Coordinates of C-alpha atoms (C1' of nucleotides) in Angstrom, one line a residue:
Chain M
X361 CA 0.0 0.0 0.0
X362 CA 1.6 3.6 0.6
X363 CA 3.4 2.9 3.9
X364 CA 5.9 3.3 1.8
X365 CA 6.8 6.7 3.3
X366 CA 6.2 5.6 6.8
X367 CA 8.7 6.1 9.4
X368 CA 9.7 2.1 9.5
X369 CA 8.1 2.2 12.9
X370 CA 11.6 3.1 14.6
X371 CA 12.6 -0.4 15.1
X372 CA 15.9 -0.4 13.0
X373 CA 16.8 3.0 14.3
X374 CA 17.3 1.9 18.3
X375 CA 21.1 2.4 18.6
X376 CA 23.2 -1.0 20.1
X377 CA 26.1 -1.6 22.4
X378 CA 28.3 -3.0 19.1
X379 CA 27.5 0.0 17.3
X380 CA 28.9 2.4 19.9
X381 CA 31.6 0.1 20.6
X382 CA 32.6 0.2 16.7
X383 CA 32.4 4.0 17.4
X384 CA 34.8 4.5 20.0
X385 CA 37.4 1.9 19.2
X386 CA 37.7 3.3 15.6
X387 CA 39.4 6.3 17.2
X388 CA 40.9 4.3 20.4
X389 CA 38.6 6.6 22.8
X390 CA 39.0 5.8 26.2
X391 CA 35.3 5.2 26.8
X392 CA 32.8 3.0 28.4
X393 CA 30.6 2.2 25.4
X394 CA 27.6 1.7 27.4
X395 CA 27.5 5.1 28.8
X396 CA 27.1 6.0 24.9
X397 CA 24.5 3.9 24.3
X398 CA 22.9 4.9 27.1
X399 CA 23.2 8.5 25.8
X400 CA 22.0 7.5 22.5
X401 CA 19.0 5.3 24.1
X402 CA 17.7 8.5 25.8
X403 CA 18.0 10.8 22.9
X404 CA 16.0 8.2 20.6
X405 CA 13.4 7.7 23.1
X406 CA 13.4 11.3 23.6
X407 CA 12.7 12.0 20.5
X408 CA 10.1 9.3 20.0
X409 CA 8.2 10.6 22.8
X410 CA 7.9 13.8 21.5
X411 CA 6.6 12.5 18.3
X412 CA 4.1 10.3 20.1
X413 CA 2.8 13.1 21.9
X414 CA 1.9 15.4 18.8
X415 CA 0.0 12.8 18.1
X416 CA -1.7 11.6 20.9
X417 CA -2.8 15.5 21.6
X418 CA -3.9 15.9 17.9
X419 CA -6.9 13.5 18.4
X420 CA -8.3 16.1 20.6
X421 CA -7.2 19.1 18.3
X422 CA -3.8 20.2 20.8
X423 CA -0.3 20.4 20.4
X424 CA 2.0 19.1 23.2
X425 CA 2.8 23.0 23.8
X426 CA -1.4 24.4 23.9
X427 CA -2.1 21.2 26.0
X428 CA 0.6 22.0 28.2
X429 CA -0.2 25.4 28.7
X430 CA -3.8 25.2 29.2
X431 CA -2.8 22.5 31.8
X432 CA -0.3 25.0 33.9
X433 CA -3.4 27.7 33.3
X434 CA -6.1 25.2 35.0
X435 CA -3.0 25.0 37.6
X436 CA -2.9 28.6 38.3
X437 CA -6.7 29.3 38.8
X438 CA -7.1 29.9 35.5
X439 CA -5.3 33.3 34.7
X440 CA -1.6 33.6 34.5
X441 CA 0.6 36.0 32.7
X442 CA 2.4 35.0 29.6
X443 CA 5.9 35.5 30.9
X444 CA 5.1 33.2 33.9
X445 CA 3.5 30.8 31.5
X446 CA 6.7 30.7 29.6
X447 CA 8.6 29.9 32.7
X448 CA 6.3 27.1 33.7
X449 CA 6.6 25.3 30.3
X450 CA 10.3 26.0 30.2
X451 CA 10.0 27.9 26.6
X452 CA 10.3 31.6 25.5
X453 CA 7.6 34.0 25.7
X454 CA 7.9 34.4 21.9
X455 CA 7.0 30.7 21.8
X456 CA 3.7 31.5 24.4
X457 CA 2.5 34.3 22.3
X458 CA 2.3 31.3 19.5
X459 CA 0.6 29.2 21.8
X460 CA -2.1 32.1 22.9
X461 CA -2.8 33.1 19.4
X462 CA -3.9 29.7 18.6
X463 CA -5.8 29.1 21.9
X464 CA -7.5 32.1 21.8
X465 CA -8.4 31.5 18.2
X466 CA -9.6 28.3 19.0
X467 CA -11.7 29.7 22.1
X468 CA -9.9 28.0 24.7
X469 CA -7.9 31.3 26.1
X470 CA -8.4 34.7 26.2
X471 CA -6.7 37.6 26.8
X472 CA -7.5 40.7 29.3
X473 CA -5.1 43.7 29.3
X474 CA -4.1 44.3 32.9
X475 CA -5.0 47.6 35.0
X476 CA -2.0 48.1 37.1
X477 CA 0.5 47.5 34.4
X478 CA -0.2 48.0 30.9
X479 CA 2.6 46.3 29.8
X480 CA 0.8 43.1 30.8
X481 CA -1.9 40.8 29.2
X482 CA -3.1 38.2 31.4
X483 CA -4.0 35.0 29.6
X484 CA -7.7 33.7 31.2
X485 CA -8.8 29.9 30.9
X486 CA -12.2 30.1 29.3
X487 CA -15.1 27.5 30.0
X488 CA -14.5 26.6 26.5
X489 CA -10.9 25.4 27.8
X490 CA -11.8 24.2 31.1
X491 CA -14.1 22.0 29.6
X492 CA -11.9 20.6 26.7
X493 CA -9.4 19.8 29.9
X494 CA -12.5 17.5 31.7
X495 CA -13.1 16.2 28.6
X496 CA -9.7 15.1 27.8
X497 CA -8.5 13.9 31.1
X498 CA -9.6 10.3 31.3
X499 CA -8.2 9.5 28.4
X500 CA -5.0 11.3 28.3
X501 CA -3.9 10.1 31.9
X502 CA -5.1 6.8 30.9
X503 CA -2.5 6.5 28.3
X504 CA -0.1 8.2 30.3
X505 CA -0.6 5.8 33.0
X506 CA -0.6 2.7 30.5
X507 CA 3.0 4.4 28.8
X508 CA 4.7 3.6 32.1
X509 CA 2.7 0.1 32.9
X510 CA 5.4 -2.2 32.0
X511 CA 7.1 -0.7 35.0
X512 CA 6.0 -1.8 38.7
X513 CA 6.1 0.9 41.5
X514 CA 9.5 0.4 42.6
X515 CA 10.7 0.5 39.3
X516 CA 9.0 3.6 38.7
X517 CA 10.9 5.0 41.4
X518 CA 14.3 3.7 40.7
X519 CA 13.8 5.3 36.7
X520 CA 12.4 8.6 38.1
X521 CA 16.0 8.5 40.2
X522 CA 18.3 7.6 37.6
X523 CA 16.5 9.8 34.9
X524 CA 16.7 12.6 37.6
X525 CA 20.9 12.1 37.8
X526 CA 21.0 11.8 33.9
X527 CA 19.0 15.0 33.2
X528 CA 21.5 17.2 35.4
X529 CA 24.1 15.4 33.3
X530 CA 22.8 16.7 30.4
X531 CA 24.7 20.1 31.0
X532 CA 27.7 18.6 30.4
X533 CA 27.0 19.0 27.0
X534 CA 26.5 22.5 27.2
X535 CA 28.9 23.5 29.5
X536 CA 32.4 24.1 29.4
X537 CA 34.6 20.5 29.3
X538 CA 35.5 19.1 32.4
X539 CA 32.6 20.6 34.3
X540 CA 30.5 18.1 34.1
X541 CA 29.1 17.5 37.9
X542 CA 28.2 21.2 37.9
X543 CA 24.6 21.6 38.6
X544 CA 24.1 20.5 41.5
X545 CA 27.7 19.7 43.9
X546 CA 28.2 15.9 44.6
Chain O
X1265 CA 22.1 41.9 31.3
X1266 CA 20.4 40.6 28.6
X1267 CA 19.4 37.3 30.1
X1268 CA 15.9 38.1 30.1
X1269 CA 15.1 35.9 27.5
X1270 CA 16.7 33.1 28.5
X1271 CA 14.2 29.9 29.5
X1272 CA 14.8 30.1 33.2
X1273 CA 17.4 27.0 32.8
X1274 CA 14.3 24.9 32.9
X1275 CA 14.5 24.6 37.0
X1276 CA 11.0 25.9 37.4
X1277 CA 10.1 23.8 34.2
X1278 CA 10.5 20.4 36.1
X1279 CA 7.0 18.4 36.7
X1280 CA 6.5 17.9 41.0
X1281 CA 4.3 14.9 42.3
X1282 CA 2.2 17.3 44.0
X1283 CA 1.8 18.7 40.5
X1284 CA 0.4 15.5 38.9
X1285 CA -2.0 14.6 42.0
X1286 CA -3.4 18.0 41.9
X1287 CA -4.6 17.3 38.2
X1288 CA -5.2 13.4 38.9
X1289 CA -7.5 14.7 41.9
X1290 CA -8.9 17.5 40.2
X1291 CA -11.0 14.5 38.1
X1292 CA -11.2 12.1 40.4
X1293 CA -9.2 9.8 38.3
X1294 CA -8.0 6.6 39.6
X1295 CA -4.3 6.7 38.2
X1296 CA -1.1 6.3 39.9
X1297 CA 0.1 9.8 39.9
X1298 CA 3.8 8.8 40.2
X1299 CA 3.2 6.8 36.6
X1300 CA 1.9 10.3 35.5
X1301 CA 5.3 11.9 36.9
X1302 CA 7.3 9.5 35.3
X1303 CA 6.0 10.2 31.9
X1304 CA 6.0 14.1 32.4
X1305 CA 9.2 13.7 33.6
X1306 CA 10.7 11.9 30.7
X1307 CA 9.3 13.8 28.6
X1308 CA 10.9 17.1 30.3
X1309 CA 13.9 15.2 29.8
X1310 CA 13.7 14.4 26.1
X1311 CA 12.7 18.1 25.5
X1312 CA 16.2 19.0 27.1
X1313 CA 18.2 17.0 25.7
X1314 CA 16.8 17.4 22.0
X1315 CA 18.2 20.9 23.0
X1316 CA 20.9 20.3 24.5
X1317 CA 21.9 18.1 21.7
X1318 CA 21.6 21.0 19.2
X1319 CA 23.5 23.2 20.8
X1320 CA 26.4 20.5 21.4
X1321 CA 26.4 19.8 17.6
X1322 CA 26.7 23.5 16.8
X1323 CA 30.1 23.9 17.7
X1324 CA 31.4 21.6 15.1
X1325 CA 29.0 23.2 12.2
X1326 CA 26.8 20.4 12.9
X1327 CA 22.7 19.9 13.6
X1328 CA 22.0 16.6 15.4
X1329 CA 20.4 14.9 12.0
X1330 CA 23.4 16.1 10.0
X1331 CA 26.0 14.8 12.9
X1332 CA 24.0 11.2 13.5
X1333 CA 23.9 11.1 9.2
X1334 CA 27.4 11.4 8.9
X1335 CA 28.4 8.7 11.7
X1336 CA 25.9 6.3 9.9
X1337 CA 27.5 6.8 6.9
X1338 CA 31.1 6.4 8.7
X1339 CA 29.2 3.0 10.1
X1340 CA 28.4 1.6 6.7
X1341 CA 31.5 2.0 4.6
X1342 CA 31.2 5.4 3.7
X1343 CA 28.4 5.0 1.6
X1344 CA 24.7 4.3 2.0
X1345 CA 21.7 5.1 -0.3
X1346 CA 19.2 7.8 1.1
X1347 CA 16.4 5.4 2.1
X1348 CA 18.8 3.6 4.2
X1349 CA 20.1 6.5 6.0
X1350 CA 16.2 7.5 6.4
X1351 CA 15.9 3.9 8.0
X1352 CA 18.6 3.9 9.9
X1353 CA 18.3 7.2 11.8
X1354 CA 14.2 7.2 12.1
X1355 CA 13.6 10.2 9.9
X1356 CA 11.7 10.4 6.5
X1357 CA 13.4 10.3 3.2
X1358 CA 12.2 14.2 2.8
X1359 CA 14.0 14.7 5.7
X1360 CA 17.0 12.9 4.9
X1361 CA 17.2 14.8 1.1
X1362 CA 17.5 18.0 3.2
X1363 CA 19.8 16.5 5.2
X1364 CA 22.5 15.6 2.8
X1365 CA 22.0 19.2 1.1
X1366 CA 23.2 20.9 3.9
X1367 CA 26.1 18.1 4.1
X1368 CA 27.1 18.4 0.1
X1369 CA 27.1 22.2 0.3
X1370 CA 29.5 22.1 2.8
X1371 CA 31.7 19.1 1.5
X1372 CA 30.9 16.6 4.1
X1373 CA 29.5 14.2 1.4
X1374 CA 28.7 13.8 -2.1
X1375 CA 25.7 12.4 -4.1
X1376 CA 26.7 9.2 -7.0
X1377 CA 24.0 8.2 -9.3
X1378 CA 23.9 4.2 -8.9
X1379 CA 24.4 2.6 -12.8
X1380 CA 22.3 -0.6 -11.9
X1381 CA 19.2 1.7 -10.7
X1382 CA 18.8 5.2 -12.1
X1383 CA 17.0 6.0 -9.7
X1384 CA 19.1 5.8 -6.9
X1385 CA 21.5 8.6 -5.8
X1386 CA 24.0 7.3 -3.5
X1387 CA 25.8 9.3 -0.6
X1388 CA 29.4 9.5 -0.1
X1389 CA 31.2 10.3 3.1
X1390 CA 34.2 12.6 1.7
X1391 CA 37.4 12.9 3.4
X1392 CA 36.9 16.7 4.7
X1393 CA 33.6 14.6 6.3
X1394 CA 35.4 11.7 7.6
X1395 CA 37.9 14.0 8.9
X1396 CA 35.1 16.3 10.7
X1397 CA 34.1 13.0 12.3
X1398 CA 37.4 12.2 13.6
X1399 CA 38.2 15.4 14.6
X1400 CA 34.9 15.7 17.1
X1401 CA 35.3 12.5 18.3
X1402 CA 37.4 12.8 21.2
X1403 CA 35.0 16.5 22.6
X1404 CA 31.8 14.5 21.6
X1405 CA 31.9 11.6 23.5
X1406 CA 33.9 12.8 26.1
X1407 CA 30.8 14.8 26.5
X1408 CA 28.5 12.0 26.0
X1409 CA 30.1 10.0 28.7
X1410 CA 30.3 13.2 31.5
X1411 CA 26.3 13.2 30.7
X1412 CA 25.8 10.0 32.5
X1413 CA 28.8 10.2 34.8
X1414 CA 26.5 10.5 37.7
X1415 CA 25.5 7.0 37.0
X1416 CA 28.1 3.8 37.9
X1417 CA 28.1 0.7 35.7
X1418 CA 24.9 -1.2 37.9
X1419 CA 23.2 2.0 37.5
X1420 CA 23.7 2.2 33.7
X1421 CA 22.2 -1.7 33.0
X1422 CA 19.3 -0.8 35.5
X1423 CA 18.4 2.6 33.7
X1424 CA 18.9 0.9 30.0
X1425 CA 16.4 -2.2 31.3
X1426 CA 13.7 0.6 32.5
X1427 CA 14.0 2.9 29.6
X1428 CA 13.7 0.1 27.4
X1429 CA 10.7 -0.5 28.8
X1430 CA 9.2 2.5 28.9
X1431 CA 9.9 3.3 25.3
X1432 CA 8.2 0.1 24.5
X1433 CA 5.3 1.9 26.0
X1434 CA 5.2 4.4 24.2
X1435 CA 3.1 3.3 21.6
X1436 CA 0.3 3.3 24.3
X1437 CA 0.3 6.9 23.7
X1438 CA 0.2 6.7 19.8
X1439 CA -2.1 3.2 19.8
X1440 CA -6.1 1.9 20.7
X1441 CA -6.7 2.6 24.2
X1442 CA -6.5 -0.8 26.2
X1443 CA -3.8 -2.2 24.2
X1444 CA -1.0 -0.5 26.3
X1445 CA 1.0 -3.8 26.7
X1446 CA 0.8 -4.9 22.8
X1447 CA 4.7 -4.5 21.5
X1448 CA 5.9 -7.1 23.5
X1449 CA 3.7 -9.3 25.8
X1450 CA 3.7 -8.4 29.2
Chain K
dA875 C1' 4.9 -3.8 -26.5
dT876 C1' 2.6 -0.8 -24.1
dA877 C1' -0.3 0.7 -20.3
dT878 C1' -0.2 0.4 -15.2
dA879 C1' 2.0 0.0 -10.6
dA880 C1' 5.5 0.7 -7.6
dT881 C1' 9.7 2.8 -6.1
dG882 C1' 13.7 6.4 -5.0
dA883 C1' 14.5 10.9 -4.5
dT884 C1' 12.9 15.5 -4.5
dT885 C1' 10.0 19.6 -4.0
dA886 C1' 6.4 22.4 -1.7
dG887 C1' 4.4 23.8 2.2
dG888 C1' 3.3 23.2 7.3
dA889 C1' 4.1 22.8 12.5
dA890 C1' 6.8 23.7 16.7
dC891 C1' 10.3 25.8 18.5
dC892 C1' 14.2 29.2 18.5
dT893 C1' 16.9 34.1 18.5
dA894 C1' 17.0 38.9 17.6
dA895 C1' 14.7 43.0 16.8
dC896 C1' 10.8 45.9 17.7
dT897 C1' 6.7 48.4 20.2
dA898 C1' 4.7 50.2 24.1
dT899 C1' 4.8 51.0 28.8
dA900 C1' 7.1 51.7 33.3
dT901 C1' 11.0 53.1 36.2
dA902 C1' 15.2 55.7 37.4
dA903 C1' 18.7 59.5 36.9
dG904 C1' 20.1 63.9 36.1
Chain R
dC497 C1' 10.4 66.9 34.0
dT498 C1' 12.8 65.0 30.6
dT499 C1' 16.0 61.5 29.0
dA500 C1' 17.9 56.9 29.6
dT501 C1' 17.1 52.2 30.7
dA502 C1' 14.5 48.1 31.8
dT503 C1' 10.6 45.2 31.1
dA504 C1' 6.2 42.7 28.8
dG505 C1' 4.7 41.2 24.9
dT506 C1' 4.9 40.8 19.9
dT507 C1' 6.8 40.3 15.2
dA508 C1' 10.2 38.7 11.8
dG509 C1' 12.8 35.3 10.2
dG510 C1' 15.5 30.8 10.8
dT511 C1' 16.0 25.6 12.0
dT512 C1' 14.5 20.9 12.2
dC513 C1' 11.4 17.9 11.2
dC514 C1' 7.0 16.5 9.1
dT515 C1' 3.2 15.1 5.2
dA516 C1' 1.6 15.1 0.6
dA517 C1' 2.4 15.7 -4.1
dT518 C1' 5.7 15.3 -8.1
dC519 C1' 9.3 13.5 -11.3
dA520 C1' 11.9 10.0 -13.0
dT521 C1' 12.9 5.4 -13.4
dT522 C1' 11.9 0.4 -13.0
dA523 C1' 8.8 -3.6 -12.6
dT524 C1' 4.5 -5.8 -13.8
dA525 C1' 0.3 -7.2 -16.6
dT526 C1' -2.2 -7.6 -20.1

DNA sequence: ATATAATGATTAGGAACCTAACTATATAAG
DNA sequence: CTTATATAGTTAGGTTCCTAATCATTATAT
């Protein structure tokens, strides 16, 4: 048929230990392979998550980014400011007014120009919003919930620990070289 | 200075448990809110990283796709036909064309037409490219390996076994609902 | 042999995010 | 009180990836 331009469902692209060892030992890199792969695994599944979530927000017409921020809106009683909203989802505020215009086109948001400083336009939750969040919920925590289920609680808690440790290790590929327990001392 | 639009290095951006029951509650939904964590969580990290990772590949000239094309490409010989490179790294063959553009314009690699297929074009790894590879190897996975330095070897298997898990989840996200354990049984 | 299908790569256009520059308001300094 | 500076939000334009449509070749079916 025409899965011909289909994404080959990711299962040849999961990187291997062998392939990072081949890696490393073609320059003679003193290296522990499996921290590679490790770093590899993470940036696959990293980006495979992202994918999955466009799509599993686009059955109820949502980005990751508008589901997200209507979530940290219904978080803040329903009216935040778009700087704050940008620090919440850990984006810029030039990617929040995106966000708004779309949401507020789409009914879900609107915005009110503040009294006290003009400057500011508060973003408001509207019922239209609230209720697309309550309609959403039971299905969208559901899969959340079943994403994780091959995992028992302990698990849970050992990945949530590692993953912690990993993402503050992720500045060492930002920072300068040879800095790389920086964030946080230990 | 001018570091007001910089995203808050993403410490306020991180996803609490209190968060997740708060919304679990607000619904009376009866889901483990420390699954829910976990999967916010991962994604946080995955949204990082695919940053992170840019910026990392920009020193050397290099985008992510463009750095994880040319190390495939280093992995196979030095040459590989675009719908294998599309295969291999888990990107579309439109995505792969644009790709090698970039690459050829900056001498990285070079297109062949095949003589037993006309319509294949086949890539070329050229020696500036091969030489861009071995000069970043000894930075990039220094890097790579200071990411997860917070981890020791035990800590490594245990977080590959749980990611691999949880990326086999994944599909929960993308699938029918109720058929969150389908890729591999149990 | 010739019309039809499939296939490999490309082009065209879209979505999500970014940085940098801009507008309008507010605050501080002389 | 006027000028300089900072801040909130927006706009303009770029990057990375995507889907869908197109072009050129090859394979298949009458």
């Amino acid at each position: 048929m025409n899965n011909n331009n289909k994404v080959t469902n990711d299962i040849d692209a999961i990187p291997s230990l062998v392939q990072s060892k081949r890696q490393i030992d073609r320059y003679n890199l003193d290296i522990d392979a499996q921290a590679i792969l490790v770093a590899s695994r993470l940036m696959a599944a990293g980006a495979k998550l992202g994918h999955a979530s466009e799509i599993h927000f686009s059955r109820f017409g949502l980005s990751t980014g508008r589901y997200r921020l209507l979530a940290d809106l219904e978080d803040n009683e329903g009216e935040e400011l778009p700087s704050q909203l940008a620090e919440h989802l850990g984006v810029t505020r030039a990617t929040v007014t995106g966000l708004i215009d779309i949401l507020e086109r789409d009914g879900l948001v609107s915005r009110r120009s503040s009294s006290d400083d003009g400057r500011q336009r508060s973003v408001i939750l509207t019922e239209e919003g609230a209720k697309k969040l309550r309609e959403m919920a039971p299905e969208h925590f559901a899969r959340l919930e079943a994403m994780v289920g091959l995992l028992n609680i302990e698990e849970r808690s050992v990945f949530l620990d590692l993953l912690g440790r990993v993402t503050q290790g992720i500045s060492a590929l930002t920072g300068e070289l040879g800095s790389e327990t920086k964030g946080k001392h230990q």
